[in-house]
PDB file of C-alpha atoms in Angstrom:
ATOM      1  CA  UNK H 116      -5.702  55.994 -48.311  1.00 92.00           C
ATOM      2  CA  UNK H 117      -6.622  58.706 -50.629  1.00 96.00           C
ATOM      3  CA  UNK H 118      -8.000  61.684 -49.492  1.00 97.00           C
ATOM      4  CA  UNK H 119      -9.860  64.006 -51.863  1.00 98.00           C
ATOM      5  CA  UNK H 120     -10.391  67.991 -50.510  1.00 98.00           C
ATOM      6  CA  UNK H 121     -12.906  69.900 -52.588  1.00 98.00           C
ATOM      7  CA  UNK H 122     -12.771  73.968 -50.398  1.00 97.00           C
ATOM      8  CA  UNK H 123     -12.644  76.697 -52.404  1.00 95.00           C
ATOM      9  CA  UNK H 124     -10.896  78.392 -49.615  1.00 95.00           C
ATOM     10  CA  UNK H 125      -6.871  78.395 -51.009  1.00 96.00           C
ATOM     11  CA  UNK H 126      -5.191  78.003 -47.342  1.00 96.00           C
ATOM     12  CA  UNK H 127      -8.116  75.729 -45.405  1.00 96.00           C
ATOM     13  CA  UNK H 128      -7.789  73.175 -48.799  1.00 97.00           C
ATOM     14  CA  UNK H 129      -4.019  73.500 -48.346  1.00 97.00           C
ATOM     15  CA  UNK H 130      -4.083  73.028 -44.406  1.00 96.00           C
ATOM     16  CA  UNK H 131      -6.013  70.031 -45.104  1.00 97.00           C
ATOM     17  CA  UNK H 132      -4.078  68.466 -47.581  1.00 97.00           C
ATOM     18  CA  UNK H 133      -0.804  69.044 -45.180  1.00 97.00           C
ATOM     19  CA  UNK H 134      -2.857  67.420 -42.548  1.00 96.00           C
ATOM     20  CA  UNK H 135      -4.270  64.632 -44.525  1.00 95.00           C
ATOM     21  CA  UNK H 136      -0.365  63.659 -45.999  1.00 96.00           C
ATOM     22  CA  UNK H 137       0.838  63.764 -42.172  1.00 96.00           C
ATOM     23  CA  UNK H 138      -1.549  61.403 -41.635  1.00 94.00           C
ATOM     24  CA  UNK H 139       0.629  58.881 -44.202  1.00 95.00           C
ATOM     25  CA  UNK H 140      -2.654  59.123 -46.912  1.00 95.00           C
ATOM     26  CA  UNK H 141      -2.623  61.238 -50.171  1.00 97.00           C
ATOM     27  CA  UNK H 142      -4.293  64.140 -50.508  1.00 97.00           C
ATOM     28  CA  UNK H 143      -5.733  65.223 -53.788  1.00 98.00           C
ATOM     29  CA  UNK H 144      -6.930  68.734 -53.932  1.00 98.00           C
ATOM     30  CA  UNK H 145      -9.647  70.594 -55.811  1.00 97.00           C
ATOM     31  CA  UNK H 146     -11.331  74.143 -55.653  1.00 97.00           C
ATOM     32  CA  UNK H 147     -14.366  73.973 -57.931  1.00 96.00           C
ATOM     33  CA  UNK H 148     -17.381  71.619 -57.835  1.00 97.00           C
ATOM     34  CA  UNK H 149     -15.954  70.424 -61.735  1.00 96.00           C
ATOM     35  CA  UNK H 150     -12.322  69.986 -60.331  1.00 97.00           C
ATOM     36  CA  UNK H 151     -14.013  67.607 -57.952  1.00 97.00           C
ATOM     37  CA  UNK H 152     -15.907  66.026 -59.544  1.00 97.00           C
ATOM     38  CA  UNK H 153     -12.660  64.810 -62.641  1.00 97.00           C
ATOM     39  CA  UNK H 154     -10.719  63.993 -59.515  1.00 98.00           C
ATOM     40  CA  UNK H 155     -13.460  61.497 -58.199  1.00 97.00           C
ATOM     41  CA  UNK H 156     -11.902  59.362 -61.221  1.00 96.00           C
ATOM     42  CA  UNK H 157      -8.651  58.402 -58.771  1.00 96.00           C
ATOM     43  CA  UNK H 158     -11.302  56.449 -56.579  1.00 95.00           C
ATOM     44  CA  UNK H 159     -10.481  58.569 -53.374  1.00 97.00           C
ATOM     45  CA  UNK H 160     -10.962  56.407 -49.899  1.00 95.00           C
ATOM     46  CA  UNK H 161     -12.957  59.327 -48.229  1.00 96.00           C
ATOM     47  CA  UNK H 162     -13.939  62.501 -50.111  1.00 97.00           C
ATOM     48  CA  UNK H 163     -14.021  65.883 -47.540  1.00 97.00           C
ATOM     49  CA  UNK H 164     -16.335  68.746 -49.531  1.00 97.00           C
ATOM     50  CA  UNK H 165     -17.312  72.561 -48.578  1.00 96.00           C
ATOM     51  CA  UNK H 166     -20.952  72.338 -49.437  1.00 95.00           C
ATOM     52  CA  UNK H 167     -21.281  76.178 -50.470  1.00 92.00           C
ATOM     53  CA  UNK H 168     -18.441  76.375 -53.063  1.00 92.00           C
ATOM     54  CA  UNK H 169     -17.476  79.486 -55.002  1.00 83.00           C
ATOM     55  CA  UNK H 170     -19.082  78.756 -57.991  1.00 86.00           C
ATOM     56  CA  UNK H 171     -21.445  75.732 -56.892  1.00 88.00           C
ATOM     57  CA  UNK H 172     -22.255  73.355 -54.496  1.00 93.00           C
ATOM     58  CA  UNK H 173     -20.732  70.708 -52.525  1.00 95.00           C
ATOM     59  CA  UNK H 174     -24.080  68.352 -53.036  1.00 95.00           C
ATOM     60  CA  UNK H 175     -23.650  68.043 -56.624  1.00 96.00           C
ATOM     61  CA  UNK H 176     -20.026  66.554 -55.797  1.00 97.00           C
ATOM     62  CA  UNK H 177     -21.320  64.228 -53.510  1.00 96.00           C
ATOM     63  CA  UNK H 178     -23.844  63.686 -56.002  1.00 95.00           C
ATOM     64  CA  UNK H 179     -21.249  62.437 -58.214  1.00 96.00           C
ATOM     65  CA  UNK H 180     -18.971  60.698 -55.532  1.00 96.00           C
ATOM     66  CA  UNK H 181     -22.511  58.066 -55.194  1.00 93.00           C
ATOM     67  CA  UNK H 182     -21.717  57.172 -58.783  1.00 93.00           C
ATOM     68  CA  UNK H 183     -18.096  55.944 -58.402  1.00 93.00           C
ATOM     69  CA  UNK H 184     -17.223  52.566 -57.294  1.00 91.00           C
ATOM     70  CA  UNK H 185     -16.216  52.359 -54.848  1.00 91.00           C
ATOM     71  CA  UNK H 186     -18.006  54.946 -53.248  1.00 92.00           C
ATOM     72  CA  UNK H 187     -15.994  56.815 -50.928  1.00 95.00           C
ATOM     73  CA  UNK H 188     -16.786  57.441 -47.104  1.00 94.00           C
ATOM     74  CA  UNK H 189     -18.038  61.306 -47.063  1.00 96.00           C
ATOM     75  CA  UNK H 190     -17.531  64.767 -44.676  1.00 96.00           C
ATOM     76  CA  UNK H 191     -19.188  67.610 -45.549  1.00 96.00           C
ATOM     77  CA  UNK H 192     -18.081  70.428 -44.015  1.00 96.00           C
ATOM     78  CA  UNK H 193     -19.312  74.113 -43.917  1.00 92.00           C
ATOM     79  CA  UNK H 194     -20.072  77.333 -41.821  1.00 87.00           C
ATOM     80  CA  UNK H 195     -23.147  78.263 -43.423  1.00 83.00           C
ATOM     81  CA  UNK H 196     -25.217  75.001 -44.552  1.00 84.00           C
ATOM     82  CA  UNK H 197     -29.155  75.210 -44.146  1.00 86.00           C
ATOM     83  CA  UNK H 198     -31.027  72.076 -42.937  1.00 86.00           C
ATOM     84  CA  UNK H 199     -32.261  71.592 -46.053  1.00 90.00           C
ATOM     85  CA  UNK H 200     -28.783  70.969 -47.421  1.00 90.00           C
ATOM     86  CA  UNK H 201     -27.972  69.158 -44.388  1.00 87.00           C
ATOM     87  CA  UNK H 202     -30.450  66.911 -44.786  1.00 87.00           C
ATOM     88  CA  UNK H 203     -29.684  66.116 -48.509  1.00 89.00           C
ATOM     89  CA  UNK H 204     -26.321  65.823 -47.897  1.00 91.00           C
ATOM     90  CA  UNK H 205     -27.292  62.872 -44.909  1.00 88.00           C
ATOM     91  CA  UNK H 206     -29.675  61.418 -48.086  1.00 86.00           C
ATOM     92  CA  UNK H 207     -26.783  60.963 -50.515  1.00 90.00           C
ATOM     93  CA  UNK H 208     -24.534  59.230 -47.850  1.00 90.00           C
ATOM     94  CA  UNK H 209     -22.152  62.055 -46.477  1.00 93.00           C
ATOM     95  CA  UNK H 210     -21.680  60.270 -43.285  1.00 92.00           C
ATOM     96  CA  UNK H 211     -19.884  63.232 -41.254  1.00 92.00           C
ATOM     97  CA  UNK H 212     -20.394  67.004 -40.935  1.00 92.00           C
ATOM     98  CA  UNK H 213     -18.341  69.461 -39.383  1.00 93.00           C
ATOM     99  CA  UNK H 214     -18.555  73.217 -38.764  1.00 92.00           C
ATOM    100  CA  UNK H 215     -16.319  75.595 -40.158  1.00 91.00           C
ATOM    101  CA  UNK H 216     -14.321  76.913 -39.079  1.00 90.00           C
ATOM    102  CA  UNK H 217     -12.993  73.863 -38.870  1.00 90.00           C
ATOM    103  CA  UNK H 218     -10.700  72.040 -36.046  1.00 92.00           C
ATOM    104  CA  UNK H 219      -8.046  69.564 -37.999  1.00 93.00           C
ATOM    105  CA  UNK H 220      -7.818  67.675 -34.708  1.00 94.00           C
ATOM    106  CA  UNK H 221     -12.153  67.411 -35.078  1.00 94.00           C
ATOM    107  CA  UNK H 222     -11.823  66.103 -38.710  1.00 94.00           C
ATOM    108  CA  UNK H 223      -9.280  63.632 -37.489  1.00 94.00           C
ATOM    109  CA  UNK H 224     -11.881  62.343 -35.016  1.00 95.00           C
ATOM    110  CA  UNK H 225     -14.896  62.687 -37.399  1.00 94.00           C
ATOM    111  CA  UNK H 226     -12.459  60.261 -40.008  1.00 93.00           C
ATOM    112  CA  UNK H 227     -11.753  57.845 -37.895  1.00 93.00           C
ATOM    113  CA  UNK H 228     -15.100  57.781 -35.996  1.00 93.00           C
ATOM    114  CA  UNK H 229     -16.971  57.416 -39.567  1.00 90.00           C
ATOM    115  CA  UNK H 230     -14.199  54.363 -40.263  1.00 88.00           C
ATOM    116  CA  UNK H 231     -15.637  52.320 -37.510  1.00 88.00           C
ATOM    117  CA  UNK H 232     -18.907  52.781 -37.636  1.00 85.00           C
ATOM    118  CA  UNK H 233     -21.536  50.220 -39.331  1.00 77.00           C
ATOM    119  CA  UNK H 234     -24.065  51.913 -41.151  1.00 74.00           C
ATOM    120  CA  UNK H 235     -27.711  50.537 -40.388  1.00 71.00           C
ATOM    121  CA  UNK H 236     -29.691  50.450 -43.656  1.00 76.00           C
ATOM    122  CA  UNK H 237     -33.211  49.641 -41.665  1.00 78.00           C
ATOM    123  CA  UNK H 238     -33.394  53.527 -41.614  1.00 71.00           C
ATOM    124  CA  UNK H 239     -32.993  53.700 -44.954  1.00 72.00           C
ATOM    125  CA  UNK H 240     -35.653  50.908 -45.979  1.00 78.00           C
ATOM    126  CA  UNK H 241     -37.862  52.573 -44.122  1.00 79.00           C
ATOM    127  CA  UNK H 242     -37.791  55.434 -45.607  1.00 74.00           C
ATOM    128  CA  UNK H 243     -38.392  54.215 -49.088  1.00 80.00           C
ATOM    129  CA  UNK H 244     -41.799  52.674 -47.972  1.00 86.00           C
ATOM    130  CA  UNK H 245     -44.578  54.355 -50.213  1.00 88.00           C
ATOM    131  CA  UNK H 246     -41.980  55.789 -52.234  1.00 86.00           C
ATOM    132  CA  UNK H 247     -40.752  53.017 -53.988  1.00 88.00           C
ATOM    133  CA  UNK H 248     -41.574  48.976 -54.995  1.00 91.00           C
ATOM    134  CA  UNK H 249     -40.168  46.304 -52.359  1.00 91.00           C
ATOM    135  CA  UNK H 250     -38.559  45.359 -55.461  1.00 90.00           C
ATOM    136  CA  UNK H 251     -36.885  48.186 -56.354  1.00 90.00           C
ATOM    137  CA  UNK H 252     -35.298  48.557 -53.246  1.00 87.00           C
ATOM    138  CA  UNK H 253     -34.266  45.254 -53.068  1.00 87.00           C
ATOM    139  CA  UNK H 254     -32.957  45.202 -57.036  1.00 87.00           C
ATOM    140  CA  UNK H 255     -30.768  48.804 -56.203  1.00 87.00           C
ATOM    141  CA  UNK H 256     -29.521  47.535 -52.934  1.00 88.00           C
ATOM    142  CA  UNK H 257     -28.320  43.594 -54.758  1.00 89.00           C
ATOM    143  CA  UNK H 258     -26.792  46.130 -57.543  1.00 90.00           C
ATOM    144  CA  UNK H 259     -25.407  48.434 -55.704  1.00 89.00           C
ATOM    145  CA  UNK H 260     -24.158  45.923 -53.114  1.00 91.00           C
ATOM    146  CA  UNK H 261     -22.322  43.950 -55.972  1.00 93.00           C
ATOM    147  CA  UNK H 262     -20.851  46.936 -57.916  1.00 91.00           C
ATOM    148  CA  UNK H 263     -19.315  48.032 -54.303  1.00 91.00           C
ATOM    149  CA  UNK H 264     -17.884  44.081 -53.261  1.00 93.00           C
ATOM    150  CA  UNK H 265     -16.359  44.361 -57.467  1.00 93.00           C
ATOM    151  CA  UNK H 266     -14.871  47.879 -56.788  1.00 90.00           C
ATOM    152  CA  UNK H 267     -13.572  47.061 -53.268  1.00 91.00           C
ATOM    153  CA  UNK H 268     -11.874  43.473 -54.619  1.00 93.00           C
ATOM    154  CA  UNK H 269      -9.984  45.051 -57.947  1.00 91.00           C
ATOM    155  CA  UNK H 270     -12.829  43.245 -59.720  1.00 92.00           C
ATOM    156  CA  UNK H 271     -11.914  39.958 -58.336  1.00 94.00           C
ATOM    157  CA  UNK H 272     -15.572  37.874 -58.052  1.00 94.00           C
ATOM    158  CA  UNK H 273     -13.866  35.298 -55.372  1.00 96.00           C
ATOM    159  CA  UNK H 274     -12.718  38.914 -53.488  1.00 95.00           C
ATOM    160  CA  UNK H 275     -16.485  40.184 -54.101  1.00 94.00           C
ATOM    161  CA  UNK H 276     -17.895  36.771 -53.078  1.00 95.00           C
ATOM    162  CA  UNK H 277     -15.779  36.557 -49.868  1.00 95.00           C
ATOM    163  CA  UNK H 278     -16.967  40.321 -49.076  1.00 94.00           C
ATOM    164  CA  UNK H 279     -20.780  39.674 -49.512  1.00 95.00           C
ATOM    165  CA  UNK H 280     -20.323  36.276 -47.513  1.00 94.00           C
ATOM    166  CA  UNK H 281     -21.633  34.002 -50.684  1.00 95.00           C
ATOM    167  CA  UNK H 282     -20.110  31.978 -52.648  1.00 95.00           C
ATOM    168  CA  UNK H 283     -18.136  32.950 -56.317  1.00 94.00           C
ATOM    169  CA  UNK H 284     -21.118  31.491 -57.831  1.00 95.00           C
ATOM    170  CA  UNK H 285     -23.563  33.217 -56.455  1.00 94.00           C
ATOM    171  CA  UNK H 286     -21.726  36.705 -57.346  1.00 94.00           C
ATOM    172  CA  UNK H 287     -21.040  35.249 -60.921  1.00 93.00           C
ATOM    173  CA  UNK H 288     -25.130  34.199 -60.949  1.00 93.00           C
ATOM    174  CA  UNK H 289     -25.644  38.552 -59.810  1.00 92.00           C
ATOM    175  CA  UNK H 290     -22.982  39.990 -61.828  1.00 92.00           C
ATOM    176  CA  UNK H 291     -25.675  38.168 -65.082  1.00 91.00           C
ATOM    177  CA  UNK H 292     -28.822  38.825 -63.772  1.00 90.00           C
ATOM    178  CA  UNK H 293     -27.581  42.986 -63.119  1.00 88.00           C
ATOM    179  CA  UNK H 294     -26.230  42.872 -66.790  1.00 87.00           C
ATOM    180  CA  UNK H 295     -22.886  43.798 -64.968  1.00 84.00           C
ATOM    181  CA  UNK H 296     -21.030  41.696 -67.460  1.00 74.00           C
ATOM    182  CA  UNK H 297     -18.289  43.505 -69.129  1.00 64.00           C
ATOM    183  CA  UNK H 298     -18.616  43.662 -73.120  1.00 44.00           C
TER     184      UNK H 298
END
């Protein structure tokens, strides 16, 4: 598992990253938003991020993480977040929060805790109603559903199929129709 730490705060990131590594994973550290952001390139497993960052903020690194495939699971972590920020962050996907100052034995918990649980999208369907086409919805979630299966397999369509629960065929027929074919 790879780990990446975006704090701007010299010893927590470092206490982290020791903690992270003695849990057997690699931990990749960063102090800015634009450090973060290069490192989401080494396809981190789970991405932890201070959401009021020296020179920036956290969000726009989670932003960023929701462009990678695959995506990575997502803590946000912080001692002075507003709801509003809260509440974005929970939008993009960050699936764990946790107070500074911050417990390593609590973000060991919130890791694994975040691990095993399933995600229910009906919350998030419902949420797009009047905001956006049944279509739409449906045509991002078939998109982003196969661009996650591709990531997750090494690119392997019988890997992606036998995530998704189809057939290779059926993720060959997607992988056309999303113009995800490789030129």
């Amino acid at each position: 598992m790879r780990v990446l730490v975006v704090e701007d705060d010299d010893l927590l990131r470092r206490s982290i990253g020791k903690a992270v590594s003695s849990w057997g994973a690699q931990a990749i550290e960063a102090a800015t938003v634009a450090e973060g952001v290069v490192f989401l390139a080494q396809h981190p497993d789970l991405l932890v991020v201070d959401v009021r960052l020296g020179e920036g903020s956290g969000i726009d690194v989670v932003r960023a993480a929701t462009q990678v495939r695959p995506i990575p699971l997502m803590i946000a972590m912080s001692g002075k977040a507003s709801p509003e920020e809260a509440f974005r962050l929970a939008q993009l996907g960050v699936r764990g929060y946790l107070p500074k100052p911050l417990s390593l034995d609590d973000l060991r918990a919130t890791v694994t805790a975040i691990a095993q649980q399933q995600v229910s999208l009906s919350a998030h369907a419902a949420g797009r109603v009047g905001q956006e086409a049944f279509q739409d919805v449906q045509a991002n979630l078939r998109r982003t559903m196969v661009e996650q299966a591709l990531a997750l397999s090494a690119g392997s369509r019988t890997g992606a199929a036998r995530l998704l629960g189809v057939t290779r065929q059926a993720v060959q027929q997607m992988i056309r129709d999303l113009s995800l074919e490789k030129s």
